[in-house]
Coordinates of N, CA and C in Angstrom, one line a residue:
M16 N 76.2 69.1 28.6 CA 76.0 69.8 29.9 C 75.0 70.9 29.7
A17 N 74.2 71.1 30.7 CA 73.2 72.2 30.7 C 73.9 73.6 30.7
D18 N 73.3 74.6 30.1 CA 73.9 75.9 30.2 C 73.3 76.6 31.4
I19 N 74.1 76.5 32.5 CA 73.7 77.1 33.8 C 74.5 78.2 34.3
D20 N 75.5 78.7 33.6 CA 76.2 79.9 33.9 C 75.3 81.1 33.9
G21 N 75.5 82.0 34.8 CA 74.8 83.2 34.8 C 74.2 83.6 36.1
R22 N 73.2 84.5 36.1 CA 72.5 85.0 37.3 C 71.1 84.4 37.3
W23 N 70.8 83.9 38.6 CA 69.5 83.2 38.8 C 68.8 83.9 40.0
H24 N 67.5 84.1 39.9 CA 66.6 84.5 41.0 C 66.1 83.2 41.6
I25 N 66.2 83.1 42.9 CA 65.8 81.9 43.6 C 64.9 82.2 44.8
E26 N 63.8 81.6 44.9 CA 62.9 81.7 46.0 C 62.7 80.4 46.8
A27 N 62.9 80.5 48.1 CA 62.8 79.3 48.9 C 61.7 79.6 49.9
M28 N 60.8 78.6 50.0 CA 59.7 78.6 51.0 C 60.1 78.0 52.3
T29 N 60.5 78.9 53.3 CA 61.0 78.4 54.5 C 60.0 78.6 55.7
P30 N 60.3 78.1 56.8 CA 59.4 78.3 58.0 C 59.2 79.8 58.3
M31 N 60.2 80.6 57.9 CA 60.1 82.0 58.1 C 59.5 82.8 56.9
G32 N 58.9 82.1 56.0 CA 58.3 82.7 54.8 C 59.2 82.6 53.6
K33 N 58.7 83.2 52.5 CA 59.5 83.2 51.3 C 60.8 84.0 51.4
Q34 N 61.9 83.3 51.1 CA 63.2 84.0 51.1 C 63.7 84.1 49.7
T35 N 64.1 85.3 49.3 CA 64.6 85.4 47.9 C 66.1 85.6 47.9
S36 N 66.7 85.2 46.9 CA 68.2 85.4 46.8 C 68.5 85.4 45.3
V37 N 69.8 85.9 45.0 CA 70.3 85.9 43.7 C 71.6 85.1 43.6
L38 N 71.6 84.2 42.7 CA 72.8 83.3 42.6 C 73.5 83.7 41.3
D39 N 74.8 84.0 41.4 CA 75.7 84.2 40.3 C 76.6 83.0 40.2
L40 N 76.5 82.3 39.1 CA 77.1 81.0 39.0 C 78.0 80.8 37.7
A41 N 79.2 80.3 37.9 CA 80.1 80.0 36.8 C 80.5 78.5 36.9
V42 N 80.2 77.7 35.9 CA 80.6 76.3 36.0 C 81.8 76.0 35.2
S43 N 82.7 75.1 35.8 CA 83.9 74.7 35.1 C 84.0 73.2 35.3
G44 N 83.6 72.4 34.4 CA 83.7 71.0 34.5 C 82.8 70.5 35.6
S45 N 83.3 69.8 36.6 CA 82.5 69.2 37.7 C 82.5 70.1 38.9
S46 N 82.9 71.4 38.8 CA 82.9 72.3 39.9 C 82.3 73.6 39.4
A47 N 82.1 74.5 40.4 CA 81.5 75.8 40.1 C 82.0 76.8 41.1
T48 N 81.9 78.1 40.7 CA 82.2 79.2 41.6 C 81.1 80.2 41.5
G49 N 81.0 81.1 42.5 CA 80.0 82.1 42.4 C 79.7 82.7 43.8
T50 N 78.6 83.4 43.8 CA 78.1 84.0 45.0 C 76.6 83.9 45.1
L51 N 76.1 83.9 46.3 CA 74.6 83.9 46.6 C 74.3 85.1 47.5
A52 N 73.5 86.0 47.0 CA 73.1 87.2 47.7 C 71.8 87.0 48.3
G53 N 71.7 87.2 49.6 CA 70.4 87.0 50.3 C 69.5 88.1 50.3
P54 N 68.3 88.0 51.0 CA 67.3 89.1 50.9 C 67.8 90.4 51.4
D55 N 68.8 90.4 52.3 CA 69.3 91.7 52.8 C 70.5 92.3 51.9
G56 N 70.8 91.5 50.8 CA 71.8 92.0 49.9 C 73.2 91.5 50.2
T57 N 73.4 90.9 51.4 CA 74.7 90.3 51.8 C 75.0 89.2 50.9
S58 N 76.2 89.2 50.3 CA 76.7 88.2 49.4 C 77.7 87.2 50.0
S59 N 77.5 85.9 49.8 CA 78.4 84.9 50.3 C 79.0 84.1 49.1
E60 N 80.2 83.7 49.2 CA 80.9 82.9 48.2 C 80.3 81.5 48.4
I61 N 80.0 80.8 47.2 CA 79.6 79.4 47.3 C 80.8 78.5 47.6
L62 N 80.5 77.5 48.4 CA 81.6 76.6 48.9 C 81.3 75.2 48.4
D63 N 82.4 74.4 48.2 CA 82.3 73.0 47.9 C 81.3 72.6 46.8
A64 N 81.3 73.4 45.7 CA 80.3 73.2 44.7 C 80.6 71.9 43.9
K65 N 79.6 71.1 43.6 CA 79.7 69.9 42.8 C 78.7 70.0 41.7
V66 N 79.1 69.8 40.4 CA 78.2 69.8 39.3 C 78.2 68.4 38.7
D67 N 76.9 68.0 38.4 CA 76.7 66.7 37.7 C 75.6 66.9 36.7
G68 N 76.0 67.2 35.5 CA 75.0 67.5 34.4 C 74.3 68.8 34.7
S69 N 73.0 68.7 35.0 CA 72.2 69.9 35.2 C 72.0 70.1 36.7
R70 N 72.6 69.3 37.6 CA 72.5 69.4 39.0 C 73.7 70.1 39.6
V71 N 73.5 71.0 40.5 CA 74.6 71.7 41.2 C 74.2 71.7 42.7
E72 N 75.2 71.2 43.5 CA 75.1 71.2 45.0 C 76.2 72.1 45.5
F73 N 75.9 72.9 46.5 CA 76.9 73.7 47.1 C 76.4 74.2 48.5
G74 N 77.3 74.9 49.2 CA 76.9 75.5 50.5 C 77.4 76.9 50.6
I75 N 76.9 77.6 51.5 CA 77.4 78.9 51.9 C 77.4 79.0 53.4
Q76 N 78.2 79.9 53.9 CA 78.3 80.2 55.3 C 77.8 81.6 55.5
T77 N 76.7 81.8 56.3 CA 76.2 83.1 56.6 C 76.6 83.6 58.0
T78 N 76.5 84.9 58.2 CA 76.7 85.4 59.5 C 75.6 86.3 60.0
T79 N 74.7 86.6 59.0 CA 73.5 87.4 59.4 C 72.3 86.8 58.8
P80 N 71.1 86.8 59.4 CA 70.9 87.3 60.7 C 71.5 86.5 61.8
M81 N 71.9 85.2 61.5 CA 72.7 84.4 62.4 C 73.7 83.6 61.6
A82 N 74.7 83.1 62.3 CA 75.7 82.3 61.7 C 75.2 80.9 61.4
M83 N 75.2 80.4 60.2 CA 74.8 79.1 59.9 C 75.3 78.6 58.5
K84 N 75.4 77.4 58.3 CA 75.7 76.8 57.0 C 74.4 76.5 56.3
I85 N 74.3 76.9 55.0 CA 73.2 76.7 54.2 C 73.6 75.8 53.0
N86 N 72.9 74.7 52.8 CA 73.3 73.8 51.7 C 72.1 73.9 50.6
L87 N 72.5 74.0 49.4 CA 71.6 74.0 48.3 C 71.8 72.9 47.3
S88 N 70.7 72.3 46.9 CA 70.8 71.2 45.8 C 69.8 71.7 44.7
L89 N 70.3 72.1 43.6 CA 69.5 72.7 42.6 C 69.6 71.9 41.2
E90 N 68.5 71.9 40.5 CA 68.4 71.3 39.2 C 68.0 72.3 38.2
F91 N 68.8 72.5 37.2 CA 68.6 73.5 36.2 C 68.0 72.9 34.9
E92 N 67.0 73.6 34.3 CA 66.4 73.1 33.1 C 66.0 74.3 32.3
G93 N 66.7 74.6 31.2 CA 66.4 75.8 30.4 C 66.6 77.1 31.3
D94 N 65.6 77.9 31.4 CA 65.7 79.1 32.2 C 65.0 78.9 33.5
A95 N 64.8 77.7 34.0 CA 64.1 77.4 35.3 C 65.1 76.6 36.2
V96 N 64.9 76.8 37.5 CA 65.7 76.1 38.5 C 64.7 75.6 39.6
T97 N 64.9 74.4 40.1 CA 64.1 73.9 41.2 C 65.1 73.2 42.1
G98 N 64.7 72.9 43.4 CA 65.6 72.2 44.3 C 65.2 72.4 45.7
K99 N 66.2 72.1 46.6 CA 66.0 72.2 48.0 C 67.1 73.1 48.6
V100 N 66.7 73.7 49.7 CA 67.6 74.5 50.6 C 67.5 74.0 52.0
K101 N 68.7 73.7 52.6 CA 68.7 73.2 54.0 C 69.6 74.2 54.8
A102 N 68.9 74.9 55.7 CA 69.6 76.0 56.5 C 69.7 75.5 57.9
G103 N 70.9 75.2 58.3 CA 71.2 74.9 59.7 C 70.2 73.8 60.3
I104 N 69.6 74.1 61.4 CA 68.7 73.1 62.0 C 67.3 73.1 61.5
F105 N 67.0 74.0 60.5 CA 65.7 74.1 60.0 C 65.4 72.9 59.0
P106 N 64.2 72.5 58.8 CA 63.9 71.5 57.8 C 64.2 71.9 56.4
P107 N 64.4 71.0 55.4 CA 64.7 71.4 54.0 C 63.5 72.2 53.5
A108 N 63.8 73.2 52.7 CA 62.7 74.0 52.0 C 62.8 73.8 50.5
R109 N 61.6 73.8 49.9 CA 61.6 73.8 48.4 C 62.0 75.1 47.9
A110 N 62.7 75.1 46.7 CA 63.2 76.3 46.1 C 62.9 76.2 44.6
A111 N 62.6 77.4 44.0 CA 62.4 77.5 42.6 C 62.8 78.9 42.1
G112 N 63.1 79.0 40.9 CA 63.5 80.3 40.4 C 63.7 80.3 38.9
W113 N 64.3 81.3 38.4 CA 64.5 81.5 37.0 C 65.7 82.3 36.7
R114 N 66.2 82.2 35.4 CA 67.4 82.9 35.0 C 67.0 84.4 34.8
V115 N 67.9 85.2 35.3 CA 67.8 86.7 35.2 C 68.3 87.1 33.9
A116 N 67.5 87.8 33.1 CA 68.0 88.2 31.8 C 69.0 89.3 31.9
G117 N 69.9 89.4 31.0 CA 70.9 90.5 31.1 C 72.2 90.1 30.6

């Protein structure tokens, strides 16, 4: 299993421009827990996380700037992460990032 526990900086290219977030992730078997902090610093608990090797899929529920469900599908390789973010009615956005040292 890939070593994906820790803090990750993630950038998603959305119709509203680049959105940055910080993912704190802890994997346990085929599930995971953690939080995702958005550009405004608001943190949301990850929901319904599924882990399959180096792939993690989960959602969050936001309330700001508007209430919506955001789903992420991420693939981790070493200190890099890539994937897709699907926010509400918006089209999927490409995401990429890196492990935060510390």
